Short mmCIF file of C-alpha atoms in Angstrom, two decimals:
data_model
loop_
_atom_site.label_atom_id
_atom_site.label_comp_id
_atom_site.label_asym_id
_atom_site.label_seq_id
_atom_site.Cartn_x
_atom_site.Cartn_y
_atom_site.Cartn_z
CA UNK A 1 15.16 6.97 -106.28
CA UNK A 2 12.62 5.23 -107.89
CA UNK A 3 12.32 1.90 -109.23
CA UNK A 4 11.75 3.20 -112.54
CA UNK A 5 14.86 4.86 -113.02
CA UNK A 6 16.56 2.02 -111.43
CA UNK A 7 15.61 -0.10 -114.14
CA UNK A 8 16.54 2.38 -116.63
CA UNK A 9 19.75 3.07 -115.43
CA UNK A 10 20.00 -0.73 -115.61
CA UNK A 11 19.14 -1.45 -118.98
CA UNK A 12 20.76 1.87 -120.49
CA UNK A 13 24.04 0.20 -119.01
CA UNK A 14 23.33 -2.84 -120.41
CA UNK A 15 22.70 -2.04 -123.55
CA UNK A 16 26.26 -0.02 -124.00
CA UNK A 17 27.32 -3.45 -122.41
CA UNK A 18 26.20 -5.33 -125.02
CA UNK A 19 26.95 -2.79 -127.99
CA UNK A 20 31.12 -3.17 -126.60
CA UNK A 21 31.05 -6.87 -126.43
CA UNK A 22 29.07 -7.10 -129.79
CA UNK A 23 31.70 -4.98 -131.12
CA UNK A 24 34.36 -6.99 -129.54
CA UNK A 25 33.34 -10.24 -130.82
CA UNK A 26 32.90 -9.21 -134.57
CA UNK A 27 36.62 -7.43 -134.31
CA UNK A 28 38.21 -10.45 -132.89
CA UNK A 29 35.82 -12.43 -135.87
CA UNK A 30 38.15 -10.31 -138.03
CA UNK A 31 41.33 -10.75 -136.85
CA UNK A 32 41.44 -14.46 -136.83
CA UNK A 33 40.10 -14.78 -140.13
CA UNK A 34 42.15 -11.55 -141.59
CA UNK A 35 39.17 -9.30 -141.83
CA UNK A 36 40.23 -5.67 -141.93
CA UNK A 37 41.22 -4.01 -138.27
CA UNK A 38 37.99 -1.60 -137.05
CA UNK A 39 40.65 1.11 -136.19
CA UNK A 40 42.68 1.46 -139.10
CA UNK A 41 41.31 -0.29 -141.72
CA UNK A 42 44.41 -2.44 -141.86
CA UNK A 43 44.45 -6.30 -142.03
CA UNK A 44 47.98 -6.92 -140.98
CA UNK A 45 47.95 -9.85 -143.63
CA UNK A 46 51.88 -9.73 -143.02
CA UNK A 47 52.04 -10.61 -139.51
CA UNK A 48 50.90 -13.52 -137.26
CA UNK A 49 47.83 -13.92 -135.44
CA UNK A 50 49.49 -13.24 -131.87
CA UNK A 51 51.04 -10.36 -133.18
CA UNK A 52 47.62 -8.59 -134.67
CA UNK A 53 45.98 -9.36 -130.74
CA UNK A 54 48.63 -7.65 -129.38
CA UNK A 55 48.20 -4.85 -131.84
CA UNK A 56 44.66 -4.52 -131.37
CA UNK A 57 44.93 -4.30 -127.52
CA UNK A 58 47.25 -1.70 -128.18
CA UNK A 59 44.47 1.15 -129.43
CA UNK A 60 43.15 3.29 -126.85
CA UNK A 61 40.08 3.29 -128.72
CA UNK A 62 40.30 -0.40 -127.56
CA UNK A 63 41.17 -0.17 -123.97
CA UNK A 64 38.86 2.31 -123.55
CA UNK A 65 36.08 0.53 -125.03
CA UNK A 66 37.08 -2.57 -122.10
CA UNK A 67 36.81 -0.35 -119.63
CA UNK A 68 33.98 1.08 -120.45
CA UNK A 69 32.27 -2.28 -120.85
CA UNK A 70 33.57 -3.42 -117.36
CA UNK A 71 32.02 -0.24 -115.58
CA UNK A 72 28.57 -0.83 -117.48
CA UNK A 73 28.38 -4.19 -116.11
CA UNK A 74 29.17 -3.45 -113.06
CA UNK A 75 26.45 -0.44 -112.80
CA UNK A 76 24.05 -2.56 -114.77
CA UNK A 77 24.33 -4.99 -111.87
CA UNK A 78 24.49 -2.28 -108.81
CA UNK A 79 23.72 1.17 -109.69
CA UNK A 80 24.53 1.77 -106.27
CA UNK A 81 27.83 0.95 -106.91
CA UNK A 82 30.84 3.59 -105.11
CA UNK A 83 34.83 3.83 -103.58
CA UNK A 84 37.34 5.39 -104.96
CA UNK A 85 38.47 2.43 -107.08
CA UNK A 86 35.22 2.49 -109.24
CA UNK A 87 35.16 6.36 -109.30
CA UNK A 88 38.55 6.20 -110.60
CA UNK A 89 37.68 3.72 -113.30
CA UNK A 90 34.01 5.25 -114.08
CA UNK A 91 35.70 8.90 -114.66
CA UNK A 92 38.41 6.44 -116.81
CA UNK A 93 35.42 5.43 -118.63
CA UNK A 94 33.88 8.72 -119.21
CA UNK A 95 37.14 10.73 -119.91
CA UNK A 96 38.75 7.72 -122.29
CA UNK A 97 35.78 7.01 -124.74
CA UNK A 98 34.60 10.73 -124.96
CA UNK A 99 38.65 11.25 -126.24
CA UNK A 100 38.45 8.28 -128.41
CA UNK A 101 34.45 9.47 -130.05
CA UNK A 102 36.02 12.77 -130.41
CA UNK A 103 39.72 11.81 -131.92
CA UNK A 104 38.04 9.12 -134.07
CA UNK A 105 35.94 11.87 -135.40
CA UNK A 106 38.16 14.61 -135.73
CA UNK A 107 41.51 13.34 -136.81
CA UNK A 108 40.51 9.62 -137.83
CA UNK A 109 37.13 9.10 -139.67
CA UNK A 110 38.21 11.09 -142.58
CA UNK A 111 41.15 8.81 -143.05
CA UNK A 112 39.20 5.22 -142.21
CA UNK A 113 36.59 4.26 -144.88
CA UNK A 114 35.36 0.79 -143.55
CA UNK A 115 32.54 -1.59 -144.98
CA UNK A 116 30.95 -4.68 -144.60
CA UNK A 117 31.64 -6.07 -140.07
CA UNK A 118 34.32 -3.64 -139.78
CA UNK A 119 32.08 -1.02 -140.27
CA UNK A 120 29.71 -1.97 -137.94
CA UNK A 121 32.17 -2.58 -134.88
CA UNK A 122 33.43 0.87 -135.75
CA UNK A 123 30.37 2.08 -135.20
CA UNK A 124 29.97 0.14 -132.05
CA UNK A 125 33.64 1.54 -130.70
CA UNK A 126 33.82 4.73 -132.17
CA UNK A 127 30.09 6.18 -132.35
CA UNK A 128 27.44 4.55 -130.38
CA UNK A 129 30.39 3.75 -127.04
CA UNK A 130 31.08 7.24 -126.46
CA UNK A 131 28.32 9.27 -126.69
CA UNK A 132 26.08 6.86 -124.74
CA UNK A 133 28.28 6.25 -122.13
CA UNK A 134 28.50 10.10 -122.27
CA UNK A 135 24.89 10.14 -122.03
CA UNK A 136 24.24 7.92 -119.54
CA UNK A 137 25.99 9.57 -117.25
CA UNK A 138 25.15 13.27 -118.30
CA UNK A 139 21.15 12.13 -117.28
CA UNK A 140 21.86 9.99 -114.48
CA UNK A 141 24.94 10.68 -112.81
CA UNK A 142 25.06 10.02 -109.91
CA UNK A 143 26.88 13.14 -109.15
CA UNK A 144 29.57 14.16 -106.30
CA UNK A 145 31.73 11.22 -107.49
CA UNK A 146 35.05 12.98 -108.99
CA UNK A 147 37.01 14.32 -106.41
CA UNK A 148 40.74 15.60 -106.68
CA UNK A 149 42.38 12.53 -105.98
CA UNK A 150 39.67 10.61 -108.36
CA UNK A 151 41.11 12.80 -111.25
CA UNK A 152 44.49 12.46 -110.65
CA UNK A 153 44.72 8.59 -110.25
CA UNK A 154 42.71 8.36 -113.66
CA UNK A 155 45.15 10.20 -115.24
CA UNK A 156 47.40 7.45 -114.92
CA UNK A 157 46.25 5.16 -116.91
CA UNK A 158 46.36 7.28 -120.91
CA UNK A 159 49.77 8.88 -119.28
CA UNK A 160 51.28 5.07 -118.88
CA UNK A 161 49.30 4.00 -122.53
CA UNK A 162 51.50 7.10 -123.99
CA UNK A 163 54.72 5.65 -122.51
CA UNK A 164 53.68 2.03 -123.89
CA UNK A 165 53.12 3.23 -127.20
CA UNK A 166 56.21 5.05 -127.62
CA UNK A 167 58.60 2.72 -126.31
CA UNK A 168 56.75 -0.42 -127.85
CA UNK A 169 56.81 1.44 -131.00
CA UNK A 170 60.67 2.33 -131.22
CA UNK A 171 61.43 -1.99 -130.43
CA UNK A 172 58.55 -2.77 -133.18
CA UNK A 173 58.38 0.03 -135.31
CA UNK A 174 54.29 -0.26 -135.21
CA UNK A 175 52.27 2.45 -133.38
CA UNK A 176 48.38 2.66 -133.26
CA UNK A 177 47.79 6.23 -134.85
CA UNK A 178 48.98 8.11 -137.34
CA UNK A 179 49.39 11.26 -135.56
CA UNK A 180 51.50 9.16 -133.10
CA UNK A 181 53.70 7.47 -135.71
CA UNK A 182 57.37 8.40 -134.98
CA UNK A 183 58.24 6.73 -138.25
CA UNK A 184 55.83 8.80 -140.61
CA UNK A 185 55.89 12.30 -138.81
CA UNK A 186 59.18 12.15 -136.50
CA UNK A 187 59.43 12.06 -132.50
CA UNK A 188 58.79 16.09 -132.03
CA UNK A 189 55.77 16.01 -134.15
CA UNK A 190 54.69 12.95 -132.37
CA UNK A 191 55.30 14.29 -129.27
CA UNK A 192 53.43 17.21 -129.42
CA UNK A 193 50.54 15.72 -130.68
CA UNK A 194 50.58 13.53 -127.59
CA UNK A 195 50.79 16.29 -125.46
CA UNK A 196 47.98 17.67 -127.28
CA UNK A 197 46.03 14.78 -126.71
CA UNK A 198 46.94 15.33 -122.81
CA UNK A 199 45.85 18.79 -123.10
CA UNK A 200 42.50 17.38 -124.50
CA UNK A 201 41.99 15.10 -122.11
CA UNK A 202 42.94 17.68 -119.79
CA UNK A 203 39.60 19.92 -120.51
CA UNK A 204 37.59 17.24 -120.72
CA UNK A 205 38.44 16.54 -117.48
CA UNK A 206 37.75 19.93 -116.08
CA UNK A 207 34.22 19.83 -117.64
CA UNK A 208 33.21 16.17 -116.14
CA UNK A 209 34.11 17.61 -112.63
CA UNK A 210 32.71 21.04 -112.96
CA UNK A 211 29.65 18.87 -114.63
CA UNK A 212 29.81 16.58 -111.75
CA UNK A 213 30.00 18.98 -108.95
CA UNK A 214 27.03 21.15 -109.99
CA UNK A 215 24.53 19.46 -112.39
CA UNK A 216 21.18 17.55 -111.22
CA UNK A 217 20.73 14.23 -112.48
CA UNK A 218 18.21 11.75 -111.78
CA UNK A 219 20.23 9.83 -109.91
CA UNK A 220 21.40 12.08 -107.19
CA UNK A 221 24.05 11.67 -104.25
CA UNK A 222 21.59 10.92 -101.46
CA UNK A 223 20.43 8.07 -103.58
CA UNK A 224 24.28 6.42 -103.56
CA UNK A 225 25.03 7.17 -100.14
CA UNK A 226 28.79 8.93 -99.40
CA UNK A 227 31.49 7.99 -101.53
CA UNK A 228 35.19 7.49 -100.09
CA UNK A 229 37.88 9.31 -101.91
#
């Protein structure tokens, strides 16, 4: 590995790192001063301050934005970076903010028309996040990192956010996406749509490991060193 891509694999990192926390900080601008919410559009003018953080935290597009920031400064720190902690939160990463890029522009972006800050932390979450992240990775790697176990243990994490939503939303009657809102659309329309989401996540999956197990990248396993699992 050279020292060239070293630094690049730095600074790439760091630069989704700062794009996240940019993002972050004009959204949270927003909320406390009732600017409109980067997900939805919404300004939640009717409820409390407490109750909008909570609400915020509560979009995937959200969590998986944090995580992805965490893993980026971590890597932009030590590229070298392994263990089947941070492989489970890296494939996190990769599997949660490709979902959210590809919801957000699928189901979500014709329904969100944003201006003005919002529309630039949107950007930040929903457009430059994921596909750089993706990116990153996609040249980089390094590779030989998602094993079985890896997979499964990520999995946890958008299966528990599921659970969360739905039972949060029947005490509050507030959930994060329309295509998730038992209110609008009923629980057996919501339901499958969060299988579908599963089922989504599901082939994305499949790709990042089949990606992982046979595609160079300029950061290869002999560079890392073996990875526990």
């Amino acid at each position: 590995m050279t020292s060239n891509r070293l630094i690049a694999f730095r600074t790439i990192h760091a630069m989704i790192a700062a794009v996240v926390a940019g993002s972050l900080i004009i959204q949270l601008a927003l909320l406390f001063t009732g600017g409109a919410d980067a997900n939805s559009r919404d300004t939640d003018a009717d409820v409390g301050v407490a109750t909008r953080l909570v609400r915020l935290l509560s979009y995937f597009t959200i969590q998986s934005n944090l995580i992805v920031l965490a893993v980026s400064i971590l890597l932009a720190i030590n590229p070298l970076r392994a263990g089947t902690r941070f492989a489970v939160g890296r494939f996190d990463a990769l599997l949660g903010i490709t979902v959210t890029g590809l919801v957000f522009a699928i189901v979500l972006a014709p329904q969100v028309h944003l201006t003005g800050a919002a529309l630039v932390a949107t950007i930040g979450f929903h457009y430059i996040s994921p596909w750089a992240t993706l990116l990153a990775w996609l040249l980089f790697g390094p590779r030989r990192q998602f094993g079985p176990a890896v997979i499964a243990w990520a999995f946890a994490w958008p299966v528990a956010w599921l659970l969360y939503t739905f039972v949060r939303g029947a005490f509050v009657d507030w959930y994060p996406y329309p295509f998730l809102d038992v209110t609008e659309i009923g629980y057996a329309r919501a339901l499958l749509n969060a299988v579908m989401v599963l089922i989504l996540g599901a082939v994305l999956a499949a790709l990042l490991r089949l990606v992982d197990r046979r595609a160079p990248a300029l950061l290869d396993q002999t560079s890392v060193g073996p990875t526990s699992r």
